[in-house]
C-alpha positions as a printed Julia matrix, in Angstrom:
300×3 Matrix{Float64}:
 104.59  155.37  50.3
 101.66  157.14  48.6
  98.06  156.15  49.28
  97.73  154.75  45.75
 100.84  152.57  46.1
  99.69  151.34  49.51
  96.29  150.45  48.05
  97.88  148.57  45.15
 100.21  146.68  47.48
  97.45  145.64  49.88
  95.14  144.56  47.05
  97.9   142.32  45.69
  98.04  140.37  48.96
  94.27  140.31  49.68
  93.77  136.55  49.21
  96.98  135.47  51.06
  96.07  137.75  53.99
  92.61  136.21  54.34
  94.07  132.69  54.19
  96.74  133.64  56.75
  93.97  134.88  59.05
  92.19  131.5   58.83
  95.44  129.66  59.6
  95.95  131.78  62.73
  92.36  131.18  63.87
  92.69  127.45  63.21
  95.89  127.25  65.24
  94.48  129.31  68.12
  91.59  126.96  68.95
  93.44  125.34  71.85
  94.37  128.74  73.31
  90.79  130.0   73.02
  89.4   126.83  74.6
  91.8   127.1   77.56
  91.0   130.79  78.12
  87.21  130.39  77.91
  87.41  127.58  80.48
  88.86  130.1   82.97
  87.12  133.38  82.09
  83.38  133.91  81.49
  82.59  134.64  77.84
  81.93  138.4   78.11
  84.96  138.94  80.36
  87.19  137.17  77.84
  85.79  139.15  74.89
  85.92  142.47  76.8
  89.54  142.07  77.89
  90.64  140.7   74.51
  89.12  143.45  72.38
  89.83  146.33  74.76
  93.52  145.44  74.65
  93.38  144.94  70.87
  91.78  148.36  70.33
  94.42  150.06  72.49
  97.29  148.33  70.66
  95.99  149.26  67.19
  95.08  152.81  68.28
  98.69  153.39  69.34
 100.25  151.65  66.32
  98.14  153.64  63.83
  98.11  156.93  65.77
  99.23  159.06  62.76
  96.21  157.9   60.74
  93.54  159.15  63.14
  93.26  162.53  61.4
  90.95  160.93  58.78
  88.4   159.78  61.38
  84.92  161.29  61.02
  81.26  160.44  61.69
  81.12  157.85  58.9
  84.13  156.02  60.34
  82.4   155.91  63.73
  79.2   154.55  62.18
  81.05  151.97  60.1
  83.26  150.81  62.97
  80.27  150.51  65.31
  78.18  148.49  62.85
  81.11  146.17  62.09
  81.88  145.75  65.79
  78.24  145.08  66.71
  77.82  142.41  64.0
  81.04  140.7   65.1
  80.06  140.94  68.77
  76.72  139.21  68.11
  78.42  136.59  65.94
  81.0   135.7   68.61
  78.4   135.73  71.38
  75.96  133.35  69.68
  78.81  131.13  68.46
  80.32  130.87  71.96
  77.04  130.14  73.73
  76.24  127.65  70.96
  79.57  125.9   71.55
  78.59  125.33  75.19
  75.54  123.33  74.03
  76.82  121.43  70.99
  79.96  119.71  69.72
  82.96  121.66  68.36
  82.55  119.99  64.97
  78.9   120.94  64.63
  79.71  124.42  65.92
  82.31  124.86  63.15
  79.92  123.53  60.52
  76.86  125.6   61.44
  78.99  128.75  61.81
  80.23  128.2   58.26
  76.74  128.6   56.8
  77.76  132.22  56.22
  79.37  130.88  53.02
  75.91  130.35  51.59
  74.29  133.4   53.22
  76.84  136.07  52.14
  76.23  136.05  48.34
  72.48  136.45  48.81
  72.72  138.93  51.7
  75.09  141.07  49.65
  72.64  140.82  46.73
  69.9   142.15  49.03
  72.04  145.0   50.4
  74.08  146.06  47.36
  71.75  144.86  44.58
  74.62  142.85  43.06
  73.47  139.4   42.03
  75.91  136.53  42.74
  77.03  134.6   39.67
  76.67  130.84  39.29
  80.28  130.28  40.4
  79.69  132.16  43.68
  76.68  129.97  44.43
  78.43  126.75  43.38
  81.51  127.59  45.48
  79.34  128.34  48.53
  77.53  124.98  48.37
  80.73  123.03  47.62
  82.29  124.7   50.64
  79.42  123.97  53.01
  79.37  120.36  51.83
  83.09  120.03  52.44
  82.86  121.51  55.92
  80.0   119.12  56.72
  82.23  116.17  55.87
  85.19  117.58  57.81
  83.32  118.74  60.9
  80.18  116.65  61.35
  81.19  113.01  61.22
  81.0   110.03  63.53
  79.83  110.9   67.06
  79.51  114.57  66.03
  76.6   113.76  63.71
  73.99  113.77  66.47
  70.5   115.28  66.51
  69.89  118.98  65.88
  69.74  120.85  69.22
  69.41  124.33  70.75
  73.19  124.86  70.6
  72.99  124.35  66.84
  70.25  127.0   66.61
  72.41  129.51  68.5
  75.37  128.66  66.26
  73.3   129.18  63.1
  72.29  132.63  64.37
  75.98  133.33  64.97
  76.72  132.24  61.4
  74.14  134.73  60.13
  75.84  137.58  62.01
  79.24  136.52  60.66
  77.69  136.93  57.22
  76.4   140.38  58.26
  79.93  141.3   59.39
  81.45  140.27  56.04
  78.89  142.38  54.17
  79.37  145.31  56.59
  83.14  145.29  56.04
  82.59  145.34  52.28
  80.11  148.23  52.59
  81.97  150.51  55.01
  85.59  149.87  53.96
  85.11  151.27  50.46
  87.21  154.45  50.2
  88.14  154.42  53.89
  91.26  153.61  55.91
  90.81  149.96  56.9
  93.28  150.28  59.8
  91.21  152.96  61.53
  87.95  151.11  60.79
  89.37  147.93  62.34
  90.49  149.82  65.46
  87.01  151.34  65.83
  85.49  147.9   65.26
  87.56  146.52  68.15
  86.65  149.47  70.39
  82.91  149.1   69.78
  83.18  145.31  70.22
  84.86  145.91  73.6
  82.12  148.34  74.72
  79.37  145.84  73.85
  81.31  143.12  75.7
  81.63  145.25  78.85
  77.87  145.87  78.67
  77.51  142.08  78.5
  79.62  141.79  81.66
  77.34  144.29  83.43
  74.18  142.6   82.16
  75.22  139.08  83.23
  76.71  140.37  86.51
  79.55  137.86  86.42
  82.62  138.42  88.57
  86.15  137.04  88.42
  88.97  136.73  90.92
  92.38  138.29  90.18
  93.81  134.88  91.13
  92.67  133.39  87.79
  95.25  135.49  85.94
  98.08  132.98  86.14
 100.95  132.67  83.67
  99.04  130.37  81.28
  96.0   132.65  81.07
  98.11  135.78  80.56
 100.06  134.04  77.79
  96.79  132.93  76.21
  95.33  136.45  76.33
  98.48  137.92  74.79
  98.26  135.37  71.97
  94.57  136.15  71.36
  95.19  139.92  71.39
  98.32  140.03  69.21
  97.75  137.16  66.81
  94.02  136.3   66.71
  92.74  139.9   66.94
  95.35  142.51  65.95
  96.81  140.09  63.43
  94.11  137.82  62.02
  91.09  140.16  62.21
  93.13  143.0   60.74
  94.3   140.68  57.93
  90.67  139.67  57.36
  89.48  143.26  57.05
  92.35  144.26  54.76
  91.75  141.23  52.54
  88.0   141.8   52.43
  88.44  145.43  51.41
  89.89  144.22  48.1
  87.9   140.99  47.69
  84.31  140.34  46.62
  82.18  139.34  49.63
  81.17  135.95  48.16
  84.82  135.06  47.5
  85.89  136.31  50.94
  83.23  134.12  52.6
  84.6   130.99  50.93
  88.19  131.89  51.83
  87.27  132.69  55.44
  85.57  129.3   55.79
  89.03  127.72  55.61
  89.15  128.39  59.36
  87.14  125.19  59.95
  89.42  122.74  58.09
  92.54  124.46  59.45
  91.08  124.06  62.94
  90.57  120.33  62.32
  94.04  120.04  60.76
  95.76  121.61  63.78
  93.63  119.47  66.06
  94.97  116.39  64.25
  98.56  117.67  64.47
  98.45  118.82  68.11
  95.97  116.42  69.74
  94.89  112.79  69.55
  92.26  113.39  66.85
  92.61  111.03  63.88
  91.78  111.86  60.25
  89.1   109.9   58.37
  88.34  109.24  54.71
  85.35  111.62  54.93
  87.63  114.36  56.25
  89.93  114.05  53.23
  86.91  114.13  50.9
  85.73  117.25  52.73
  89.13  118.92  52.35
  88.99  118.15  48.62
  85.55  119.76  48.27
  86.67  122.87  50.16
  89.76  123.16  47.98
  87.53  122.82  44.9
  85.27  125.56  46.29
  88.23  127.93  46.72
  89.43  127.21  43.17
  85.91  127.8   41.85
  85.55  131.08  43.75
  89.01  132.38  42.83
  89.23  131.29  39.18
  85.63  130.51  38.15
  87.3   127.55  36.39
  88.57  129.89  33.67
  91.55  127.56  33.1
  89.11  124.88  31.85
  87.6   127.08  29.18
  89.2   127.32  25.77
  90.95  130.59  25.09
  89.91  132.23  21.87
């Protein structure tokens, strides 16, 4: 397959790939929760992304001939932004509720259009802004209801900072993926993420016992490496390469409602009327971002 045909084929599936990534992340919440209960945060991230980088490096070995200084810079910036996002989100989760954590992380929907405007000098249109606020409103109804709607706390602050760095990552992918092999960039992103995580292990001086690596943890790590990292994060980067950052931010926010949906299906959580209203607003936000409501305007 020629490079042009490959580009055309990937662009065609950009939106479905991003949505598939959010479904995988939503379904992997239970696995992530189980793993983080056993391994300290930086150990979990270091092992997960080291293994992911090795897997992708081997799979895409023939492509490495294109790697140069700009790839290294791009991969490092992307990896650093994602590392900070995951770190603040995880430490925020330890100090707040899962619902509020999902909601405050999703503020990147609103941040991305304006951050991209600042970086690339491309002003978001009214549909980008409307979709972002519809989305954040929907996620608020889905995630922060009932006992979750408690007072603002330090965990929420950490989560908001994580949301900002998720926005930075989305913009970085858009900036550095243009004209470059997204598979190599993603591998370098994982490698730099792993290095920063190992530095986190050294800085926090946490230790683990080999005895913690039982069958359940190993299965969980394999799932996180193959599906949540090599699969979902690769799908995200491919999709973002061919999608406007503002639109990608709205699509990526589907992770929150999918997480709630799988929680309802797999645990004892019960849906509420506000949840369904939130799902409707998020769906409306995706339609707005993807179509700009062109189907409502008269065709001349």
